Structure formats: structure tokens, C-alpha cells
XYZ file of C-alpha atoms in Angstrom:
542
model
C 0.000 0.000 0.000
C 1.035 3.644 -0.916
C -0.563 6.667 1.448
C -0.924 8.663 -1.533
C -3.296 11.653 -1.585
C -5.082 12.051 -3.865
C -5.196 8.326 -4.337
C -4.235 7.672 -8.091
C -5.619 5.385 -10.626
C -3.422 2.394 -10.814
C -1.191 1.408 -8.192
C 1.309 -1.374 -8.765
C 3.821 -2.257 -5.622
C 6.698 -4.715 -6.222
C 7.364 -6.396 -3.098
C 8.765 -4.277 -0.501
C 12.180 -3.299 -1.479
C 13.355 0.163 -2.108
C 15.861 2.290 -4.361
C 17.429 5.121 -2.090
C 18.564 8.347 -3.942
C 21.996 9.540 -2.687
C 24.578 12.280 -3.253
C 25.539 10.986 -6.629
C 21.438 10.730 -8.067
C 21.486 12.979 -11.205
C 18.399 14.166 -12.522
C 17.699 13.675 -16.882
C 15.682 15.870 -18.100
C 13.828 15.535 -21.427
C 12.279 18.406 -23.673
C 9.917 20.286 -21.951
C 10.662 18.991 -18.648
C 12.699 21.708 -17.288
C 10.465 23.749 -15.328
C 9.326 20.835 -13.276
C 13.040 19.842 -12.837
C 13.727 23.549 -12.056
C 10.713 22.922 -9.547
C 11.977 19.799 -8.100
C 15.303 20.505 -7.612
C 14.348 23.700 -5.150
C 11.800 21.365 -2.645
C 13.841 18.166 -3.014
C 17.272 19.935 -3.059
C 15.985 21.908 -0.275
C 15.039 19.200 1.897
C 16.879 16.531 1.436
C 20.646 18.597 0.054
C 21.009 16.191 -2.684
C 22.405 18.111 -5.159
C 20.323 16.631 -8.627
C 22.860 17.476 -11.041
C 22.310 17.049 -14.340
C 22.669 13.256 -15.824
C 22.176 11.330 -18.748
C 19.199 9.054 -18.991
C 21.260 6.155 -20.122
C 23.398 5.894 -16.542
C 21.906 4.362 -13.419
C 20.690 5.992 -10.162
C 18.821 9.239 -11.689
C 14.974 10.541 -11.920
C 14.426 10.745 -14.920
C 11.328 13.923 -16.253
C 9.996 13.207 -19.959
C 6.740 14.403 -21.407
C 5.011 11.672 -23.832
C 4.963 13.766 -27.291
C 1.949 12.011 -28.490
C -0.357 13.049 -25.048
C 0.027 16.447 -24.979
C -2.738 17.667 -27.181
C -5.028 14.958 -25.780
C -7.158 15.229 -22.584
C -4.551 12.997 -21.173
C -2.529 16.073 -20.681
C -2.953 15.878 -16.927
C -2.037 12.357 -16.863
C 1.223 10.767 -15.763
C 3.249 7.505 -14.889
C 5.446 7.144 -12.449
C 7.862 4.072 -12.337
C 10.309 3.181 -9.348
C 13.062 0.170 -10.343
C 16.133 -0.742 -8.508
C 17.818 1.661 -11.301
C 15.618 5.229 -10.668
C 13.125 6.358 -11.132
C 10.955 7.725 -13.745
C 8.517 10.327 -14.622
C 6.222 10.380 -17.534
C 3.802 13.274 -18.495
C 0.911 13.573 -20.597
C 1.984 17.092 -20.641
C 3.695 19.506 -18.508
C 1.151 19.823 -16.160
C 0.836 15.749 -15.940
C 4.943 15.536 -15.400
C 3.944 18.157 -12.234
C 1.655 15.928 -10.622
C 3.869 12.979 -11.114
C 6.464 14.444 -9.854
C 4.459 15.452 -6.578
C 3.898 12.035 -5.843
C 7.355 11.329 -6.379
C 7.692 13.907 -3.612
C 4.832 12.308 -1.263
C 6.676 9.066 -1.675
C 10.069 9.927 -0.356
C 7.845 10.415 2.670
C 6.920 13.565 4.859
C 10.194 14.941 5.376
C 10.794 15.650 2.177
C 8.210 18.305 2.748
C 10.699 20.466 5.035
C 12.652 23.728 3.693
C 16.189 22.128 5.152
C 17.388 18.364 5.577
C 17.100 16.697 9.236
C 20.215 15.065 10.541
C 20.138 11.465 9.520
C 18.045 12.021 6.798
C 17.669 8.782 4.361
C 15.968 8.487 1.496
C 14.109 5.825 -0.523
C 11.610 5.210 -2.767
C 9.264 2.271 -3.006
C 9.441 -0.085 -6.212
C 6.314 1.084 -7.578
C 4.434 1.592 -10.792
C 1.654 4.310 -10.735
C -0.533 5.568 -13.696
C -2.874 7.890 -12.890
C -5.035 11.245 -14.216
C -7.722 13.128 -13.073
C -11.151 12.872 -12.943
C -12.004 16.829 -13.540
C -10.496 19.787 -15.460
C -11.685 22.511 -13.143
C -10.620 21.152 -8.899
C -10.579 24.527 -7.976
C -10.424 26.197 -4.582
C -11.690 29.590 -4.260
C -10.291 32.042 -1.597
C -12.088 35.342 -0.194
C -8.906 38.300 0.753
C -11.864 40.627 0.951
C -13.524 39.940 4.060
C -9.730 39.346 5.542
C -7.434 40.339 3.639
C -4.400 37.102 2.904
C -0.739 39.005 2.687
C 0.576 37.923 -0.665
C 2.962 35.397 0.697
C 0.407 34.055 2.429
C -1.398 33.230 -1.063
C 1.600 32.273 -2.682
C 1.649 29.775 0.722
C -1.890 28.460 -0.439
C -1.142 27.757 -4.448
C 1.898 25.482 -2.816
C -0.510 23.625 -0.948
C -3.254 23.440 -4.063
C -0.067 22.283 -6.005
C 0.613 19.220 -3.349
C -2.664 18.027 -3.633
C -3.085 18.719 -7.622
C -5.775 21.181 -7.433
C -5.706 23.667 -10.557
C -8.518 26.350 -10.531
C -7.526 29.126 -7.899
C -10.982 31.650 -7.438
C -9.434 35.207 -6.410
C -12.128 36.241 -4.377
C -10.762 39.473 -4.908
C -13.976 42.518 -4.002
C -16.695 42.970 -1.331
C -18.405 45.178 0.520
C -15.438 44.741 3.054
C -12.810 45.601 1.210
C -11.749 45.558 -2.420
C -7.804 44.257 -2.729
C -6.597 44.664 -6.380
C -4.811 47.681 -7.659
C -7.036 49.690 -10.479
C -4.270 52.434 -11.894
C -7.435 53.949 -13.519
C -9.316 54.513 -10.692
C -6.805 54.768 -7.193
C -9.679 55.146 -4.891
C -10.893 51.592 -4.967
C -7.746 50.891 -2.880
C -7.006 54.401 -1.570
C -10.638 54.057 0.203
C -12.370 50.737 -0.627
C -9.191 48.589 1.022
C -9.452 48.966 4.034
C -12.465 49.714 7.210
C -12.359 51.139 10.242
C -13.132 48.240 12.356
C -14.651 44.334 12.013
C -17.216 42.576 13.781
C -15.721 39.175 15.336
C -17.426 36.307 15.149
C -20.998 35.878 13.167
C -22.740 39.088 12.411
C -25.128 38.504 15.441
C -22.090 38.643 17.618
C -21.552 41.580 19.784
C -17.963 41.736 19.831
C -15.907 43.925 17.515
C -12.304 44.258 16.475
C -11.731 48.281 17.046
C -9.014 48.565 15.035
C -8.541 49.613 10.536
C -8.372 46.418 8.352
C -7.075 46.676 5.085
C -4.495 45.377 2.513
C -4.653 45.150 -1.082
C -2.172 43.593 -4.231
C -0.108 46.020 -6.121
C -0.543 45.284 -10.327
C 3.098 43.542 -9.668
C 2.063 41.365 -7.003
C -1.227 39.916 -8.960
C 1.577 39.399 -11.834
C 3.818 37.623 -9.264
C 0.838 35.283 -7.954
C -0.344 34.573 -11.613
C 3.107 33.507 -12.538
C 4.246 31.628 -9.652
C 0.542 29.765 -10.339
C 1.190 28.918 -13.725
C 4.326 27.191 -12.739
C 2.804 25.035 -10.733
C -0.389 24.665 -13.741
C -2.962 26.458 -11.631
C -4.885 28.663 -13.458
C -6.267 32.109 -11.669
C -9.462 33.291 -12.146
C -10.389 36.688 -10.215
C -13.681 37.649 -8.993
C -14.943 41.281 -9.631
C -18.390 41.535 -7.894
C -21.696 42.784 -9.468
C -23.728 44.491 -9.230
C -24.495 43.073 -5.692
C -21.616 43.113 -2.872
C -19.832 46.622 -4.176
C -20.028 48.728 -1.281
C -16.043 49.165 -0.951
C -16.443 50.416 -4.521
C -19.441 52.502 -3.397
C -17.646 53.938 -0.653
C -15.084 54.888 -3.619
C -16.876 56.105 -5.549
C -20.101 57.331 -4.656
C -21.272 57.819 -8.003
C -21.474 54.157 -8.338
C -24.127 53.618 -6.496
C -27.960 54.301 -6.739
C -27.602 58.440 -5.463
C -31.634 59.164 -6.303
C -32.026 56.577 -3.238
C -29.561 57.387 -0.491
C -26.739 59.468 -0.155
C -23.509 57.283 -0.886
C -21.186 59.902 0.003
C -22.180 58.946 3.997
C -21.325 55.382 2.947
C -17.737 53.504 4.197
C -16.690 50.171 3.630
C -18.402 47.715 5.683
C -17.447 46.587 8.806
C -20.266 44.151 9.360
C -20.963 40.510 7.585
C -23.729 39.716 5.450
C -25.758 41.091 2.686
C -25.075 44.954 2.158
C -28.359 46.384 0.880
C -26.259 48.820 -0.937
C -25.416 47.750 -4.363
C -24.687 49.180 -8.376
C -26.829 51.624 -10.348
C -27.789 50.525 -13.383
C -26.629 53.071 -15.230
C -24.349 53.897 -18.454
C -21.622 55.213 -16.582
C -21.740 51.835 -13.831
C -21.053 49.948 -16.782
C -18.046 52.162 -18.211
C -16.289 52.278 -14.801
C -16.649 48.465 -14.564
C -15.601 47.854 -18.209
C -12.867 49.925 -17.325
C -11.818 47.891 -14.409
C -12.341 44.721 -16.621
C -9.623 45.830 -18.941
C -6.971 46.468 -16.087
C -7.990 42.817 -14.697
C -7.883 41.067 -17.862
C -4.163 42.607 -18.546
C -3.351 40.760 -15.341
C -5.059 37.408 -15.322
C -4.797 35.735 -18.459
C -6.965 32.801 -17.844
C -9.995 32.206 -19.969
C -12.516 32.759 -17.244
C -13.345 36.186 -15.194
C -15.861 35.570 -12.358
C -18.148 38.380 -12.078
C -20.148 37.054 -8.617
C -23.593 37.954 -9.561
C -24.780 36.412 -6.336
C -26.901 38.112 -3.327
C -27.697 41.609 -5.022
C -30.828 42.803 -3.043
C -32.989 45.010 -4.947
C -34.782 46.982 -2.553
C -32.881 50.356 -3.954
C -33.999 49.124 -7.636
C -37.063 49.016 -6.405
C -37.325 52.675 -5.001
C -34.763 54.159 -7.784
C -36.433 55.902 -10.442
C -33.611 55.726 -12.545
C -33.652 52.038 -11.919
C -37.474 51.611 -12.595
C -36.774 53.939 -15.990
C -34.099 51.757 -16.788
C -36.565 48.327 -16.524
C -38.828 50.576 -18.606
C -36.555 51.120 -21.319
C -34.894 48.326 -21.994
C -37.658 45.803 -21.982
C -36.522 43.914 -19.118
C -39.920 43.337 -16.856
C -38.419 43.454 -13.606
C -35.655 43.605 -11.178
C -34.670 39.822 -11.652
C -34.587 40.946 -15.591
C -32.291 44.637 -14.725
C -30.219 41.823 -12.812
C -29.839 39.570 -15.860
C -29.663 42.347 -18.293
C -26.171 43.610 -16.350
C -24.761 40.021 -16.668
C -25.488 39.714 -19.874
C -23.923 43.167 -20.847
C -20.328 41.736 -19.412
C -20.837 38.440 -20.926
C -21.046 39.965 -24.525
C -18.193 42.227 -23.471
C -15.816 39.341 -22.311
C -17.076 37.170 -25.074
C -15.830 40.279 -27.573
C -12.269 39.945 -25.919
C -11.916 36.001 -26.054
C -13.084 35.517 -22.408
C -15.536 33.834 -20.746
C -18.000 35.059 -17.780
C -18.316 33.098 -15.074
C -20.513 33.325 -11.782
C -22.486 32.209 -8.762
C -25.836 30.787 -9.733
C -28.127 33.714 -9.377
C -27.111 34.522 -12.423
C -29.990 32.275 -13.706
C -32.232 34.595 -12.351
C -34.618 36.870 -15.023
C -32.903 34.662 -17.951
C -29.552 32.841 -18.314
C -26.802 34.622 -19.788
C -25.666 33.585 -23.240
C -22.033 31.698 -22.909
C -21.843 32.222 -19.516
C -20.698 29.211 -16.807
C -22.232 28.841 -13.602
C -20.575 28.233 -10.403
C -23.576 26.038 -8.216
C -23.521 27.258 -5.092
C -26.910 26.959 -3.344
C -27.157 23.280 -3.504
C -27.039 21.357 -6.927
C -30.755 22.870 -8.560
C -28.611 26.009 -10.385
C -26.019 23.705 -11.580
C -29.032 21.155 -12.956
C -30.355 24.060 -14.335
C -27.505 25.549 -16.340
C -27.015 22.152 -17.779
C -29.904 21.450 -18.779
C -29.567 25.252 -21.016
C -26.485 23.626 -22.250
C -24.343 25.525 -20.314
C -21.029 24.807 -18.294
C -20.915 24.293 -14.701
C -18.489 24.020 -11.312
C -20.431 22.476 -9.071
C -19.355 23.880 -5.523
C -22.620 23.206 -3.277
C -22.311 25.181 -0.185
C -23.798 22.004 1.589
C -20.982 20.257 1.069
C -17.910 22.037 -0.156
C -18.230 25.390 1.943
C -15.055 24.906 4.573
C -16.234 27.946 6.454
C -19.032 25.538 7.994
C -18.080 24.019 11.244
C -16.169 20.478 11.154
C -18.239 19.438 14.347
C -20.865 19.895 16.943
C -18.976 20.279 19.835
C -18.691 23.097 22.365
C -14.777 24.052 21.407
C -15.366 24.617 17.601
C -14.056 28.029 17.138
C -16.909 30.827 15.780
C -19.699 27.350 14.604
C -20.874 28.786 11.306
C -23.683 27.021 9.549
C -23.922 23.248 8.862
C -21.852 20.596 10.665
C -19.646 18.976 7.453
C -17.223 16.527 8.790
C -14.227 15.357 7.270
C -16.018 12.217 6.155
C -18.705 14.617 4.747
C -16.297 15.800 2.228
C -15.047 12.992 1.194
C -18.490 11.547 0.275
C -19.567 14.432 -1.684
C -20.568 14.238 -5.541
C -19.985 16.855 -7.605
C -21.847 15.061 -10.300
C -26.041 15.858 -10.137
C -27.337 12.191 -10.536
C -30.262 13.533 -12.573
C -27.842 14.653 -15.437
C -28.347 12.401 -18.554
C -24.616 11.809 -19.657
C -24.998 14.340 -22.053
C -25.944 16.933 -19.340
C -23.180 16.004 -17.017
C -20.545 16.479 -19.827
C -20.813 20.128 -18.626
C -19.501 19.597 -15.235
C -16.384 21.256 -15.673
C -15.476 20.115 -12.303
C -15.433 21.224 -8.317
C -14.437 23.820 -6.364
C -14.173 24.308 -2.140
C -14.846 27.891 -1.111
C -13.480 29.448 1.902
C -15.075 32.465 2.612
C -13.319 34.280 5.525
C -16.011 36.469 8.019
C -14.673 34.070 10.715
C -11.305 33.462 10.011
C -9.086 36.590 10.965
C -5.663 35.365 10.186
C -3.970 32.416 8.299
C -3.723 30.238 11.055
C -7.876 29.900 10.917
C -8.199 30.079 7.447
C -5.699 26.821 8.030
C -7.764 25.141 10.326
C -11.095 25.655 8.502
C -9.217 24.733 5.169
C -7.583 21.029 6.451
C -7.824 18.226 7.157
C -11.213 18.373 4.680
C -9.489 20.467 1.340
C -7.344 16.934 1.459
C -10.550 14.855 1.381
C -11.952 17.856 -1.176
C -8.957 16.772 -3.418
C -9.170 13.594 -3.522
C -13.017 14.058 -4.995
C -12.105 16.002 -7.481
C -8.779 14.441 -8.754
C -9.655 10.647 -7.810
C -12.479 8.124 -10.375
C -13.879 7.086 -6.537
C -17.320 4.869 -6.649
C -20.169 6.276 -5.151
C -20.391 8.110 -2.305
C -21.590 5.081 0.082
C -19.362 2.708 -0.882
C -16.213 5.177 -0.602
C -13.575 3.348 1.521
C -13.359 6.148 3.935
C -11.403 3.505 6.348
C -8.602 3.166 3.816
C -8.792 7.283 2.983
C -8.337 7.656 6.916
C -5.264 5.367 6.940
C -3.877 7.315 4.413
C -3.969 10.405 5.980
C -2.736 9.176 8.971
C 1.050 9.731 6.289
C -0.425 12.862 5.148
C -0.643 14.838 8.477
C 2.943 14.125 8.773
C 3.128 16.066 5.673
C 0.692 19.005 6.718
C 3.271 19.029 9.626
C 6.091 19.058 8.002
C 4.480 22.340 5.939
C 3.778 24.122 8.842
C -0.316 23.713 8.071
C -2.567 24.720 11.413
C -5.189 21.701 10.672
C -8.044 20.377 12.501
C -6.361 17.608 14.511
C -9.152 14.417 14.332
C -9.624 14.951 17.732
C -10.490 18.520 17.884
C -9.500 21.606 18.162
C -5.954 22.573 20.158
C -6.558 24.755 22.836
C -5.386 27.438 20.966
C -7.590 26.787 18.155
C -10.415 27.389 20.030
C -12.522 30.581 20.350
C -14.699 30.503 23.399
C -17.047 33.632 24.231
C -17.233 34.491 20.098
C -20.561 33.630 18.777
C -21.264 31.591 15.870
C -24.274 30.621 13.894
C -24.545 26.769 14.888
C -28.401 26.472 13.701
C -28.600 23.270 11.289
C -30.160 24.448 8.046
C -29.365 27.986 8.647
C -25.663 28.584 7.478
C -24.613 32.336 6.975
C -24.728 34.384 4.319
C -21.724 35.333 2.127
């Protein structure tokens, strides 16, 4: 047995001897493996001071990288073999991104120290005689993170694409606007992070709680560090895709820029950024000049994140100020649109055909269905599966990312020392049962699952350390669902998943990761006298 995670497709153990890389194990590279040698020579070199110098393929005792040329236009891209003899070891791509994964379970192999940043005295190293093929299940395993609500220091990001790297998740959601904060650089407009990056103070705990943190809150990435996390993501094949809220959840941008919002309703030049949680009432105009600040923002934001897919949010816009706006109720008027649900799906639709016009692709939460589906746009299914159904159905793509399931802000159990209980109890078994496929999808219907995605949304989680211990032991389980062809969620071996991670804490350790021990919280994980929302059925809102 192999304590692999995610567990791969075909394992093949022979007996139980070992080879043991030493001081004289060269590393061959083939064409196009050099930036996963590059890779592999600063974690491995780092932990266990071999030196990997450069060897031919021909000689004994070296790793060998090669990329098969007749995958790598294939959907096997992502796939890779891994073979361990008494001569070396070798690593087979489908494609770059395939020879990455293989070679983190070449990495996972030589065991949890070779997770450290220095070698331990006494270090040995060996490899099992092994023969692994393996690929993934889904093109999108994403995990989306929110820096709005608390803002992540960019190392601390660059911290969580390592970790999505060592447990092959690709899609990274830059949650990266709210009405607590907005945290990307706009040269074209310097308010949004002059004013909308920071607030005055933050409620702790759930918004019922009467505790607050009286002190500012703020942070935002310069243009140079969103280049920076883009590129060191694409070297370990994890695509970004940022999140630019509307027309709901803007208040930072409000606050910015009064202008913004709906000025015939309330006066938005009293408005700050939020320091509560919840649903801001206070959300876009509808108007001409809404749209060209927002397509100017888009062009700033698609100069930095490359990707195909822009996330536009879309979710949780309370129309209340529609409702009373008589520029708003002119604007349903003129263009046709019936209602607010339709004003809603008309300013989707506007940034859809504007992406689409630029070779991009709108993507966002599933309210977006709401007064008519956007043409071309994906959905990301968050209340439950219906929206993702739904979109399918239309014939459009989906990431299915049920917050009943897949949201690791929810508490991990019922007990009394679960720091700030939020929403529904999902354990880590929980996770690891989920299905990110709809069972009423005909197979043509569920060819539009692009794949999964865990959100962490961060009200409750004030510093690394919690987003940590909301984020694992379960984002390991998450993985293994999306990367992993497991049987159906009953008759999951979560026994055997267990064992395994019984290796992989070592590694957690060994990364310095805050997790969820089984047994519960650490003392110093706990958070007693901060109030939660522990009401089954009744989790939070974003």
C-alpha cells in the first residue's frame, strides 16, 4: 500500500524493497521537462541537500522527467506515470502539467520529510518499487479564496497555491472585491484601494455577535504582485481566475466612488466600507456610466489574469434600492426587461457579450440564472445542486461547488470548542463523500460539469492560522473528490482514505499547516465567548 493523496488510478507495488537516492542521483531531463526539474530541484534539493545534477538518462541511479509527445494535445494532458526500479526512477507526463503531478507524488513518496525547507540530521531516502498511472477525474478542482472579508498578505497566497499544487488542485478563485474591502490595484481609478481597502473596524465572530475588532483592516495587491501570484501559479499549472463583484456586494467600490451607487435613493457619500458581515443592501446603479467604470476595471484585470474565465459574482444583489430608484425603474422601462430579476440579468449579460468580444468567458455564482440565463456564460452552483441542474440542462457549463458540502467555512463538528460554529456541521467524512456530479444529469448533461471547487469564505477566520484550520484536514478529502475516479459516495472506503492520511498529516506538519487535529480543536484553536451561527439548516450568508 502507498498513502498517496489524492489516491491515483493504478497502483502497482513490487514487493517491498526500495531504491534510495543519494549524493551521486542525477536528474535527466527531457524536452519540456525543465520547469518541473527547475521545480523539483528547489523542494527536493531543499530538503533533502542532494544536489540533482544534471545526468544522462542512459546511466543508473537518476529521476528521470519526460513528457510523452503524443499526449500532450489529448485530454490525457494531466495524466502521468510514475515508475520506481532498482535503477531510478521515472517520470512520464501527458503534458507539462501531468509531469507536475507525477512528480508530486514522487515527492509524497520519499515520505513527509521531504516536505521540510532544510534536511534533518540522519536524513535517508528511498523510494518504493512502484508503478503508478494515474489522471484526473475533472479539469476545473478549484479552490476559491475570499482576501476581501480578511485580507491574505501575498505570501500568504503564494503559501496556499503550494498547498493546491501538493494536492493537484488547478482552478484558484481570487475572491478578490466585497463590501469589506476591495484588494486589487485599479491604476485607472486609485480610490478603490485608496478608500475601498481597508475599514475602520470588524465585527468578530458571526454578524449577530456583539464583539468587535476596534481597530482599521485593510491590505490590497499592487498590479506587480497579482503578476507575481499569476506567474508563480502557472508554474505550478494552476490557473487564476479573479472575482470582480456585481452588481451586488460593491459597497467598498461605493464607498469609492459614490457615483457608483444608486444616489436618487440614499446618499452614498455617507457610505464607508463595511465593517459588518452579510448582505449589504447597498449595491450598483444601473446606469451607463456603472457599466463604463466596470468595463474599465475589466480591462486592467484582464491585462493581469490571463486565464480564460473572469468571475463576475452575480450572487446576493438585493434590490430593494432598484425598487425605489427611479432611474432604476426607468431603466426596466426602457430596456424591456420586466423586472428587477430581468435589470439583474440584463447587467450580466452586458459583461458576458463584453468578455465574449475579448476572447473571455463570464463566469458566476448561480443567481445569475435569475430573469434569464446569460448567453455563454458558466455557472458556479452554489446553493445546492438545482442552479447547476439548471444551467445544464440550457447547455451551459458548470463548477459544481454546493455550499452544503464544499463550503469549509461551515463548522467540522458539533462540539462546544469549535471556534466561531458557522452554519452546517460537514465533517471530514462529509467531504469525502460528496458528488460533484447531479445524478439527474443524462450523460450528455453532465458532460458540462467542468469540475469542483471548495470555497473558503473568511467572516470568521481573521488570520492564516484559521483560514488553516477551517481549510484542512477536509481540502485533502476535497482533493481527492475532485482528482480521484472514486465509486459512489456510500461505498467510498473512507477507512482506507483515513489510513492514508494518517502519512499525510505528517506532511501538513512538516508544511507548517494549522489543521483540525481528528480529535479537535488545540486549545489554541479554540474561540470561546465568540458567537457563531450553529443552527442546522441555517448557514450564513456570504
Amino acid at each position: 500500500m502507498v498513502d498517496v493523496i489524492p489516491e491515483p488510478a493504478s497502483v502497482h507495488r513490487y514487493g517491498t524493497d526500495f531504491w534510495e537516492p543519494g549524493p551521486d542521483t542525477g536528474l535527466a531531463v527531457g524536452e519540456g521537462a525543465e520547469p518541473t526539474a527547475r521545480w523539483l530541484r528547489s523542494v527536493l534539493g531543499a530538503a533533502t541537500g542532494l544536489p540533482l545534477a544534471p545526468a544522462s538518462p542512459d546511466r543508473d541511479g537518476v529521476i528521470r522527467l519526460s513528457i510523452d509527445p503524443e499526449a500532450t494535445r489529448s485530454p490525457a494532458a494531466e495524466s502521468y506515470r510514475l515508475t520506481v526500479t532498482p535503477g531510478g526512477a521515472h517520470v512520464v507526463g501527458g503534458g507539462p502539467a501531468g509531469l507536475f503531478w507525477g512528480a508530486q507524488t514522487l515527492r509524497q513518496l520519499l515520505g513527509p520529510a521531504a516536505f521540510r525547507r532544510a534536511p534533518l540530521p540522519g536524513g535517508q531516502w528511498r523510494l518504493p518499487l512502484i508503478d503508478i498511472q494515474d489522471s484526473p477525474r475533472f479539469r476545473w478542482r478549484g479552490l476559491m479564496l475570499d482576501v476581501a472579508r480578511h485580507f491574505m498578505p501575498k505570501d500568504g497566497v503564494l503559501r496556499y497555491l503550494d498547498l493546491m499544487a501538493a494536492h493537484k488542485l488547478n482552478v484558484f478563485h481570487f475572491h478578490l472585491t466585497d463590501d469589506q474591502g476591495w484588494r486589487v490595484e485599479i491604476k485607472r481609478y486609485p480610490r478603490l484601494t485608496e478608500v475601498g481597502s481597508w475599514r475602520a473596524r470588524t465585527k468578530f465572530g458571526h454578524r449577530a455577535s456583539p464583539l468587535w475588532e476596534e481597530k482599521p483592516h485593510g491590505g490590497y495587491y499592487t498590479q506587480d504582485d497579482i503578476r507575481e501570484i499569476v506567474a508563480y501559479a502557472a508554474e505550478r499549472h494552476i490557473t487564476v481566475v479573479p472575482e470582480i463583484d456585481v452588481p451586488g456586494h460593491s459597497q467598498a467600490a461605493i464607498a469609492a466612488y459614490p457615483e457608483l451607487g444608486n444616489t436618487d435613493v440614499i446618499d452614498t457619500t455617507s457610505l464607508s466600507v463595511w465593517d459588518n458581515w452579510g448582505i449589504s443592501p447597498n449595491v450598483l446603479a444601473p446606469t451607463d456610466n456603472t457599466l463604463r467604470f466596470y468595463e474599465g476595471v475589466l480591462e486592467e484585470v484582464l491585462d493581469l489574469f490571463p486565464g480564460e474565465f473572469v468571475h463576475l459574482g452575480g450572487d446576493e444583489c438585493l434590490k430593494d434600492q432598484w425598487r425605489d430608484s427611479p432611474t432604476a425603474q426607468a431603466r426596466v422601462k426602457e430596456l424591456g426587461v420586466g423586472d428587477e430579476d430581468g435589470l439583474q440579468a440584463w447587467f450580466v449579460q452586458h459583461f458576458d457579450n463584453w468578455l465574449s468580444a475579448r476572447g473571455r468567458r463570464l463566469i458566476g455564482w448561480d443567481e445569475i440564472l435569475e430573469g434569464g440565463l446569460a448567453q455563454g456564460a458558466a455557472v458556479s452552483s452554489w446553493r445546492g445542486y438545482e442552479g447547476g441542474v439548471t444551467a445544464a440542462r440550457a447547455g451551459h457549463d458548470i463548477v459544481m461547488c454546493p455550499e452544503q458540502h464544499v463550503y469549509l467555512d461551515h463548522r467540522q463538528a458539533d462540539g462546544p470548542d469549535e471556534p466561531v460554529p458557522i452554519g452546517w456541521v460537514r465533517t471530514l467524512e462529509d467531504v469525502y463523500r460528496f458528488e460533484p456530479v447531479p445524478a439527474e444529469l443524462t450523460p450528455g448533461e453532465a458532460a458540462h460539469v467542468l469540475g469542483t471547487q471548495a470555497n473558503l469564505w473568511t467572516e470568521v477566520m481573521e488570520d492564516p492560522a484559521r483560514v488553516d484550520y477551517q481549510a484542512f484536514p477536509r481540502l485533502s478529502a476535497f482533493a481527492e473528490v475532485a482528482w480521484s475516479a472514486l465509486p459512489a459516495p456510500a461505498e467510498r472506503d473512507f477507512a482506507d482514505f483515513e489510513r492514508r492520511m494518517t502519512a499525510h498529516y505528517r506532511r501538513l506538519d512538516a508544511l507548517g499547516v494549522g489543521y483540525r487535529p481528528p480529535t479537535g480543536p488545540r486549545p489554541w484553536q479554540r474561540r470561546p465567548g465568540v458567537a457563531g451561527r450553529p443552527i442546522e439548516g441555517q448557514p450564513p450568508n456570504k
